[in-house]
Amino acid sequence: MKKRLPSLFYNPLSMFGAIVAIVNFLAISIIVLIDTLVVGLAPYAGIIAFIILPAILILGLILIPVGMHFERRRRIRQEKTEPRSFYVDLGKPSHRLATMIFISGSIIFLLATAVGSYRAYEFTESVTFCGRVCHEVMDPEHTAYQNSPHARVTCVDCHVGEGAGWFVRSKLSGAYQVYATVFNAYPKPIPTPIENLRPARETCEQCHWPDKFHGSQERVFDHYMVDEENTKWSIRMLVKTGGGSKEAGIAQGIHWHMNIANEIDYIATDEQRQEIAWVRIKDLEGNIREYMNEDNPIEPEDFDNYEMRRMDCIDCHNRPTHIYKSPSKAVNNELSAGRIDTSLPSAKQFAIEALIEEYPTKDSALIAIEKQIIEAYEDEYPDVLETRREDVNRMIARLQAIYRKNFFPEMKVRWDVYPDNIGHFLSPGCYRCHNGRFVSDDGQTISDDCNNCHIILSQGNGEDGQMIDPGGLEFKHPVDIGESWRELACSECHTGTSQL
Ligand code: HEC
Ligand code: HEC
Ligand code: HEC
Ligand code: HEC
Ligand code: HEC
Ligand code: HEC
């Protein structure tokens, strides 16, 4: 064989490196070609084409000079000649060819790197990468996200945001996460809140401009009772969302907390920030007031042991997109939308009983849910099962869909693992501070007055449920529990883990 390249190149290591580089280059080109022509390649293709293969390619290229270096050393040892310094002689054909290959190779390589690293950047920022590559780990977050108001916002818009600093930080922690996934060392469920999540000011507020919040929002909550008739109970409320800006000088309603006009700092004594012990507010004029939770006070000498947190969007909207519904809420929605027939006797009760059961895997759950609903109707309403089999089947399909979207037994994820801080029905939420137990030195309390946050326009079923009172109604609990709803937080009875 005629050696067209400098003789040093003809050593096993360099030739191996060259072959590795060429094969990888071809493989990447083919994958990129398929990726451009055919849409919807498996997410793994992206990892292979834009991260793994280029890394091997570069390794191959490095092997070429390394092999040549060892070859030169070997010859010097063997031939015991004086080492000659490195030189390029364009008069020699082999040197000319090698130089040409080197220059044109470098140009192609640089161009490919530019395109490739852009694609790698684009790919690692994509929802596919974040949500699907580590399929099992991110399955709950990714699935819930797809069914949320933010389904078209990318993961990195909230989790990374703009700017090089957070980009590097996220890639560094990402590298650890890849390790944790490969070695199955990740926690189940993934703990929340996320430590060092980028401040909401730099993520949420890129899209939601706090100055522009105002007014109230009408919300309707349809509930169905656990009885044979699945009695409906609707609550129509005006939620005083509010807002305001420094320029306008006014800030009111719920969004009053946001850092427009006020600064609120607090200390929570647990990881999930559910047990708040101390709150401080500083208003526009600089007045400061501190509140201590009478039920969970912090001794002065313990203050330094806790982290103080400045309240922002995430302290209320901690589930803007990873929303896991409780069985009761999910079934209420289906009944309300007519996807489960409300005339099926005890549908609400049977549905909840099937959904709150703990199942080892998603697949086993889907089978068990079907079995349980059929058995329930067989036992109590055999005629319904006979005459309305289709409605029962539709109900089963809807329950399975609910399970698929909201329950992730493999990751131990469901609604009560990640309490939602908006409202106060199934978890303390606003009541973490607004429970009447936070008292300041001058005797003020953080208000627990229902009408501070919303007014009830109508409530109940039938005619009652339709009567709207613009002045606001006093809350009426659907079943008689005396005055308990005033004295206890709703979430002390309603947790979603039973029929409540
Ligand atoms: C609208 C903004 C937003 C988007 C979009 C978003 N997240 Fe989140 N994510 C959050 C917030 C807020 C939290 C909770 C942070 C906290 O409580 O500290 C969170 C928490 C998480 C957690 C921790 C576990 C948990 O549920 O609390 C994971 C994992 C996660 N997100 C992954 C993803 C993935 C994967 C995507 C894209 C498929 C995504 N996120 C898209 C805002 C978002
Ligand atoms: C890239 C832009 C973008 C970012 C970043 C973003 N959002 Fe949104 N958000 C939207 C859009 C668009 C909607 C409206 C969706 C719709 O109405 O269908 C929305 C809707 C909402 C809603 C109303 C949900 C509902 O039930 O109607 C809330 C609350 C919200 N976002 C909070 C947040 C919070 C908190 C963050 C930060 C963790 C955040 N958003 C980050 C674009 C964004
Ligand atoms: C004190 C708790 C709290 C804080 C802090 C808070 N919100 Fe809200 N926000 C609410 C509540 C309650 C609603 C009413 C909607 C509901 O009932 O789900 C709401 C509604 C919204 C909506 C939908 C309604 C609308 O007017 O379009 C958006 C968007 C929103 N918030 C974004 C934000 C952003 C962005 C921040 C941070 C700058 C923030 N919120 C801070 C409690 C809060
Ligand atoms: C970390 C503690 C904390 C949490 C959590 C919290 N708040 Fe507040 N909130 C406060 C404090 C402190 C005040 C001021 C009380 C005062 O002025 O004495 C306040 C005031 C308010 C006000 C009155 C604003 C005005 O116009 O004067 C409303 C409305 C309100 N909160 C709604 C909510 C809602 C809704 C939630 C849950 C989504 C919530 N808050 C969660 C601490 C909190
Ligand atoms: C600190 C503010 C605040 C206080 C005080 C408050 N609420 Fe609420 N409440 C909310 C918010 C915010 C929501 C909306 C939650 C949502 O959008 O899912 C809510 C939701 C509700 C709902 C609908 C729950 C559901 O999921 O069906 C009822 C009913 C209700 N509140 C009753 C009351 C009653 C009764 C009181 C007084 C004993 C009270 N609230 C006190 C903020 C408050
Ligand atoms: C002492 C315990 C207790 C407290 C506190 C309590 N509830 Fe209930 N709640 C019940 C019981 C029991 C039922 C009946 C369940 C059924 O038959 O469906 C019920 C049913 C309901 C229902 C209709 C069915 C459902 O579960 O969706 C609504 C709505 C409701 N409660 C709202 C509230 C609100 C809002 C608060 C707080 C202001 C509250 N409850 C506080 C015990 C309680």
PDB file of C-alpha atoms in Angstrom, residues 103-289:
ATOM      1  CA  ILE A 103      -6.935  22.461   7.221  1.00  0.00           C
ATOM      2  CA  SER A 104     -10.090  21.295   5.463  1.00  0.00           C
ATOM      3  CA  GLY A 105     -10.838  18.890   8.323  1.00  0.00           C
ATOM      4  CA  SER A 106     -10.534  21.713  10.829  1.00  0.00           C
ATOM      5  CA  ILE A 107     -12.914  23.922   8.844  1.00  0.00           C
ATOM      6  CA  ILE A 108     -15.521  21.155   8.542  1.00  0.00           C
ATOM      7  CA  PHE A 109     -15.038  20.323  12.210  1.00  0.00           C
ATOM      8  CA  LEU A 110     -15.476  23.924  13.345  1.00  0.00           C
ATOM      9  CA  LEU A 111     -18.602  24.375  11.241  1.00  0.00           C
ATOM     10  CA  ALA A 112     -20.040  21.090  12.447  1.00  0.00           C
ATOM     11  CA  THR A 113     -19.211  22.028  16.042  1.00  0.00           C
ATOM     12  CA  ALA A 114     -20.981  25.341  15.676  1.00  0.00           C
ATOM     13  CA  VAL A 115     -24.103  23.689  14.296  1.00  0.00           C
ATOM     14  CA  GLY A 116     -23.774  20.693  16.593  1.00  0.00           C
ATOM     15  CA  SER A 117     -23.318  22.604  19.819  1.00  0.00           C
ATOM     16  CA  TYR A 118     -26.236  24.832  18.900  1.00  0.00           C
ATOM     17  CA  ARG A 119     -28.329  21.724  18.345  1.00  0.00           C
ATOM     18  CA  ALA A 120     -27.017  20.240  21.580  1.00  0.00           C
ATOM     19  CA  TYR A 121     -27.907  23.465  23.401  1.00  0.00           C
ATOM     20  CA  GLU A 122     -31.342  23.558  21.788  1.00  0.00           C
ATOM     21  CA  PHE A 123     -31.888  19.922  22.567  1.00  0.00           C
ATOM     22  CA  THR A 124     -30.869  20.042  26.214  1.00  0.00           C
ATOM     23  CA  GLU A 125     -33.205  23.022  26.653  1.00  0.00           C
ATOM     24  CA  SER A 126     -36.142  21.188  25.089  1.00  0.00           C
ATOM     25  CA  VAL A 127     -39.165  19.769  26.852  1.00  0.00           C
ATOM     26  CA  THR A 128     -38.310  16.401  25.286  1.00  0.00           C
ATOM     27  CA  PHE A 129     -34.934  16.376  26.971  1.00  0.00           C
ATOM     28  CA  CYS A 130     -36.201  17.549  30.363  1.00  0.00           C
ATOM     29  CA  GLY A 131     -39.365  15.547  30.393  1.00  0.00           C
ATOM     30  CA  ARG A 132     -38.846  12.387  28.430  1.00  0.00           C
ATOM     31  CA  VAL A 133     -35.247  11.302  28.382  1.00  0.00           C
ATOM     32  CA  CYS A 134     -35.254  10.210  31.991  1.00  0.00           C
ATOM     33  CA  HIS A 135     -38.667   8.852  31.427  1.00  0.00           C
ATOM     34  CA  GLU A 136     -39.607   7.380  34.767  1.00  0.00           C
ATOM     35  CA  VAL A 137     -38.065  10.103  36.929  1.00  0.00           C
ATOM     36  CA  MET A 138     -39.754  13.044  35.243  1.00  0.00           C
ATOM     37  CA  ASP A 139     -42.910  11.206  34.224  1.00  0.00           C
ATOM     38  CA  PRO A 140     -45.118  12.757  36.950  1.00  0.00           C
ATOM     39  CA  GLU A 141     -43.938  16.320  36.342  1.00  0.00           C
ATOM     40  CA  HIS A 142     -44.031  15.942  32.568  1.00  0.00           C
ATOM     41  CA  THR A 143     -47.489  14.353  32.476  1.00  0.00           C
ATOM     42  CA  ALA A 144     -49.020  16.860  34.866  1.00  0.00           C
ATOM     43  CA  TYR A 145     -47.387  19.681  32.945  1.00  0.00           C
ATOM     44  CA  GLN A 146     -48.952  18.556  29.681  1.00  0.00           C
ATOM     45  CA  ASN A 147     -52.391  18.890  31.262  1.00  0.00           C
ATOM     46  CA  SER A 148     -51.768  22.330  32.719  1.00  0.00           C
ATOM     47  CA  PRO A 149     -52.166  25.970  31.648  1.00  0.00           C
ATOM     48  CA  HIS A 150     -48.416  26.040  30.978  1.00  0.00           C
ATOM     49  CA  ALA A 151     -48.267  23.100  28.592  1.00  0.00           C
ATOM     50  CA  ARG A 152     -46.751  25.340  25.914  1.00  0.00           C
ATOM     51  CA  VAL A 153     -44.156  26.942  28.193  1.00  0.00           C
ATOM     52  CA  THR A 154     -40.843  25.071  28.173  1.00  0.00           C
ATOM     53  CA  CYS A 155     -39.452  23.555  31.360  1.00  0.00           C
ATOM     54  CA  VAL A 156     -36.410  25.819  31.211  1.00  0.00           C
ATOM     55  CA  ASP A 157     -38.519  28.987  31.042  1.00  0.00           C
ATOM     56  CA  CYS A 158     -39.449  28.375  34.673  1.00  0.00           C
ATOM     57  CA  HIS A 159     -36.577  26.246  35.877  1.00  0.00           C
ATOM     58  CA  VAL A 160     -33.608  27.991  34.293  1.00  0.00           C
ATOM     59  CA  GLY A 161     -34.617  31.342  32.818  1.00  0.00           C
ATOM     60  CA  GLU A 162     -32.300  33.616  30.852  1.00  0.00           C
ATOM     61  CA  GLY A 163     -28.630  34.416  31.290  1.00  0.00           C
ATOM     62  CA  ALA A 164     -25.374  32.485  31.290  1.00  0.00           C
ATOM     63  CA  GLY A 165     -25.015  32.091  35.066  1.00  0.00           C
ATOM     64  CA  TRP A 166     -28.168  30.083  35.575  1.00  0.00           C
ATOM     65  CA  PHE A 167     -27.513  28.188  32.349  1.00  0.00           C
ATOM     66  CA  VAL A 168     -24.174  26.911  33.659  1.00  0.00           C
ATOM     67  CA  ARG A 169     -25.656  26.181  37.071  1.00  0.00           C
ATOM     68  CA  SER A 170     -28.466  24.166  35.545  1.00  0.00           C
ATOM     69  CA  LYS A 171     -26.107  22.157  33.348  1.00  0.00           C
ATOM     70  CA  LEU A 172     -23.891  21.376  36.324  1.00  0.00           C
ATOM     71  CA  SER A 173     -26.773  20.155  38.452  1.00  0.00           C
ATOM     72  CA  GLY A 174     -28.091  18.412  35.327  1.00  0.00           C
ATOM     73  CA  ALA A 175     -24.878  16.408  35.100  1.00  0.00           C
ATOM     74  CA  TYR A 176     -25.453  15.165  38.635  1.00  0.00           C
ATOM     75  CA  GLN A 177     -29.046  14.321  37.773  1.00  0.00           C
ATOM     76  CA  VAL A 178     -27.949  12.211  34.814  1.00  0.00           C
ATOM     77  CA  TYR A 179     -25.635  10.337  37.148  1.00  0.00           C
ATOM     78  CA  ALA A 180     -28.436   9.881  39.698  1.00  0.00           C
ATOM     79  CA  THR A 181     -30.752   8.568  37.012  1.00  0.00           C
ATOM     80  CA  VAL A 182     -28.284   6.122  35.543  1.00  0.00           C
ATOM     81  CA  PHE A 183     -27.436   4.707  38.959  1.00  0.00           C
ATOM     82  CA  ASN A 184     -31.020   4.822  40.171  1.00  0.00           C
ATOM     83  CA  ALA A 185     -29.903   7.050  43.054  1.00  0.00           C
ATOM     84  CA  TYR A 186     -32.685   9.618  42.838  1.00  0.00           C
ATOM     85  CA  PRO A 187     -35.197  10.159  45.631  1.00  0.00           C
ATOM     86  CA  LYS A 188     -38.797   9.070  45.188  1.00  0.00           C
ATOM     87  CA  PRO A 189     -40.708  11.299  45.187  1.00  0.00           C
ATOM     88  CA  ILE A 190     -38.413  14.112  44.105  1.00  0.00           C
ATOM     89  CA  PRO A 191     -38.419  16.515  47.066  1.00  0.00           C
ATOM     90  CA  THR A 192     -40.133  19.846  46.841  1.00  0.00           C
ATOM     91  CA  PRO A 193     -39.637  22.785  47.220  1.00  0.00           C
ATOM     92  CA  ILE A 194     -36.679  22.807  44.901  1.00  0.00           C
ATOM     93  CA  GLU A 195     -33.654  24.240  46.628  1.00  0.00           C
ATOM     94  CA  ASN A 196     -32.241  27.236  44.819  1.00  0.00           C
ATOM     95  CA  LEU A 197     -35.075  27.529  42.327  1.00  0.00           C
ATOM     96  CA  ARG A 198     -34.496  30.695  40.379  1.00  0.00           C
ATOM     97  CA  PRO A 199     -36.421  33.587  41.984  1.00  0.00           C
ATOM     98  CA  ALA A 200     -39.883  34.006  40.454  1.00  0.00           C
ATOM     99  CA  ARG A 201     -39.052  37.612  39.625  1.00  0.00           C
ATOM    100  CA  GLU A 202     -36.687  36.356  36.944  1.00  0.00           C
ATOM    101  CA  THR A 203     -38.916  33.590  35.567  1.00  0.00           C
ATOM    102  CA  CYS A 204     -42.681  34.006  36.096  1.00  0.00           C
ATOM    103  CA  GLU A 205     -42.463  37.762  35.802  1.00  0.00           C
ATOM    104  CA  GLN A 206     -40.930  37.476  32.331  1.00  0.00           C
ATOM    105  CA  CYS A 207     -44.425  36.579  31.141  1.00  0.00           C
ATOM    106  CA  HIS A 208     -46.765  37.733  33.917  1.00  0.00           C
ATOM    107  CA  TRP A 209     -46.416  41.416  34.565  1.00  0.00           C
ATOM    108  CA  PRO A 210     -47.420  41.934  38.196  1.00  0.00           C
ATOM    109  CA  ASP A 211     -48.263  45.602  37.713  1.00  0.00           C
ATOM    110  CA  LYS A 212     -51.111  44.525  35.514  1.00  0.00           C
ATOM    111  CA  PHE A 213     -53.057  42.365  37.922  1.00  0.00           C
ATOM    112  CA  HIS A 214     -56.302  43.863  39.072  1.00  0.00           C
ATOM    113  CA  GLY A 215     -59.878  43.222  40.033  1.00  0.00           C
ATOM    114  CA  SER A 216     -61.570  39.993  41.030  1.00  0.00           C
ATOM    115  CA  GLN A 217     -62.043  36.688  39.306  1.00  0.00           C
ATOM    116  CA  GLU A 218     -65.191  34.638  39.252  1.00  0.00           C
ATOM    117  CA  ARG A 219     -64.634  30.996  40.108  1.00  0.00           C
ATOM    118  CA  VAL A 220     -67.137  28.156  40.297  1.00  0.00           C
ATOM    119  CA  PHE A 221     -66.387  25.069  42.359  1.00  0.00           C
ATOM    120  CA  ASP A 222     -68.692  22.152  41.580  1.00  0.00           C
ATOM    121  CA  HIS A 223     -68.802  19.490  44.275  1.00  0.00           C
ATOM    122  CA  TYR A 224     -70.706  16.230  44.362  1.00  0.00           C
ATOM    123  CA  MET A 225     -71.687  14.545  47.600  1.00  0.00           C
ATOM    124  CA  VAL A 226     -70.947  10.966  48.463  1.00  0.00           C
ATOM    125  CA  ASP A 227     -74.560   9.787  48.305  1.00  0.00           C
ATOM    126  CA  GLU A 228     -76.688   7.663  46.007  1.00  0.00           C
ATOM    127  CA  GLU A 229     -77.818  10.663  43.932  1.00  0.00           C
ATOM    128  CA  ASN A 230     -74.361  12.260  43.683  1.00  0.00           C
ATOM    129  CA  THR A 231     -76.024  15.474  44.865  1.00  0.00           C
ATOM    130  CA  LYS A 232     -74.403  18.514  43.334  1.00  0.00           C
ATOM    131  CA  TRP A 233     -73.203  21.414  45.483  1.00  0.00           C
ATOM    132  CA  SER A 234     -71.856  24.462  43.667  1.00  0.00           C
ATOM    133  CA  ILE A 235     -70.005  27.386  45.152  1.00  0.00           C
ATOM    134  CA  ARG A 236     -69.668  30.492  43.017  1.00  0.00           C
ATOM    135  CA  MET A 237     -67.168  33.009  44.327  1.00  0.00           C
ATOM    136  CA  LEU A 238     -65.431  36.228  43.438  1.00  0.00           C
ATOM    137  CA  VAL A 239     -61.782  35.696  44.305  1.00  0.00           C
ATOM    138  CA  LYS A 240     -60.212  39.069  45.035  1.00  0.00           C
ATOM    139  CA  THR A 241     -57.088  38.582  42.958  1.00  0.00           C
ATOM    140  CA  GLY A 242     -56.184  42.267  43.082  1.00  0.00           C
ATOM    141  CA  GLY A 243     -52.735  43.633  42.439  1.00  0.00           C
ATOM    142  CA  GLY A 244     -51.333  47.079  41.906  1.00  0.00           C
ATOM    143  CA  SER A 245     -48.124  48.896  41.150  1.00  0.00           C
ATOM    144  CA  LYS A 246     -45.724  51.296  42.790  1.00  0.00           C
ATOM    145  CA  GLU A 247     -46.628  53.992  40.282  1.00  0.00           C
ATOM    146  CA  ALA A 248     -50.349  53.653  40.848  1.00  0.00           C
ATOM    147  CA  GLY A 249     -49.642  53.675  44.556  1.00  0.00           C
ATOM    148  CA  ILE A 250     -52.401  51.228  45.351  1.00  0.00           C
ATOM    149  CA  ALA A 251     -52.085  47.578  46.017  1.00  0.00           C
ATOM    150  CA  GLN A 252     -54.979  45.479  47.132  1.00  0.00           C
ATOM    151  CA  GLY A 253     -56.455  42.032  47.167  1.00  0.00           C
ATOM    152  CA  ILE A 254     -54.489  38.840  47.114  1.00  0.00           C
ATOM    153  CA  HIS A 255     -51.678  40.037  44.912  1.00  0.00           C
ATOM    154  CA  TRP A 256     -51.031  42.724  47.471  1.00  0.00           C
ATOM    155  CA  HIS A 257     -48.379  40.376  48.889  1.00  0.00           C
ATOM    156  CA  MET A 258     -46.299  40.445  45.792  1.00  0.00           C
ATOM    157  CA  ASN A 259     -43.188  42.456  46.053  1.00  0.00           C
ATOM    158  CA  ILE A 260     -44.833  45.412  44.351  1.00  0.00           C
ATOM    159  CA  ALA A 261     -45.585  47.372  47.446  1.00  0.00           C
ATOM    160  CA  ASN A 262     -44.700  45.106  50.295  1.00  0.00           C
ATOM    161  CA  GLU A 263     -41.940  42.844  51.434  1.00  0.00           C
ATOM    162  CA  ILE A 264     -42.959  39.769  53.361  1.00  0.00           C
ATOM    163  CA  ASP A 265     -40.355  37.513  54.914  1.00  0.00           C
ATOM    164  CA  TYR A 266     -41.167  34.361  56.779  1.00  0.00           C
ATOM    165  CA  ILE A 267     -39.621  31.394  58.542  1.00  0.00           C
ATOM    166  CA  ALA A 268     -40.968  27.887  58.124  1.00  0.00           C
ATOM    167  CA  THR A 269     -39.885  25.139  60.485  1.00  0.00           C
ATOM    168  CA  ASP A 270     -40.299  22.275  57.980  1.00  0.00           C
ATOM    169  CA  GLU A 271     -38.748  21.467  54.617  1.00  0.00           C
ATOM    170  CA  GLN A 272     -41.974  21.767  52.652  1.00  0.00           C
ATOM    171  CA  ARG A 273     -42.671  25.255  54.088  1.00  0.00           C
ATOM    172  CA  GLN A 274     -46.020  24.093  55.407  1.00  0.00           C
ATOM    173  CA  GLU A 275     -45.467  25.032  59.050  1.00  0.00           C
ATOM    174  CA  ILE A 276     -44.834  28.730  59.226  1.00  0.00           C
ATOM    175  CA  ALA A 277     -43.721  30.145  62.558  1.00  0.00           C
ATOM    176  CA  TRP A 278     -42.840  33.772  62.023  1.00  0.00           C
ATOM    177  CA  VAL A 279     -43.792  36.466  59.505  1.00  0.00           C
ATOM    178  CA  ARG A 280     -42.514  40.012  59.005  1.00  0.00           C
ATOM    179  CA  ILE A 281     -43.959  42.640  56.712  1.00  0.00           C
ATOM    180  CA  LYS A 282     -42.392  45.882  55.600  1.00  0.00           C
ATOM    181  CA  ASP A 283     -44.739  48.249  53.776  1.00  0.00           C
ATOM    182  CA  LEU A 284     -44.051  51.032  51.282  1.00  0.00           C
ATOM    183  CA  GLU A 285     -43.391  53.592  54.015  1.00  0.00           C
ATOM    184  CA  GLY A 286     -40.927  51.265  55.690  1.00  0.00           C
ATOM    185  CA  ASN A 287     -43.158  50.332  58.635  1.00  0.00           C
ATOM    186  CA  ILE A 288     -42.261  46.929  59.991  1.00  0.00           C
ATOM    187  CA  ARG A 289     -44.470  44.492  61.863  1.00  0.00           C
TER     188      ARG A 289
END
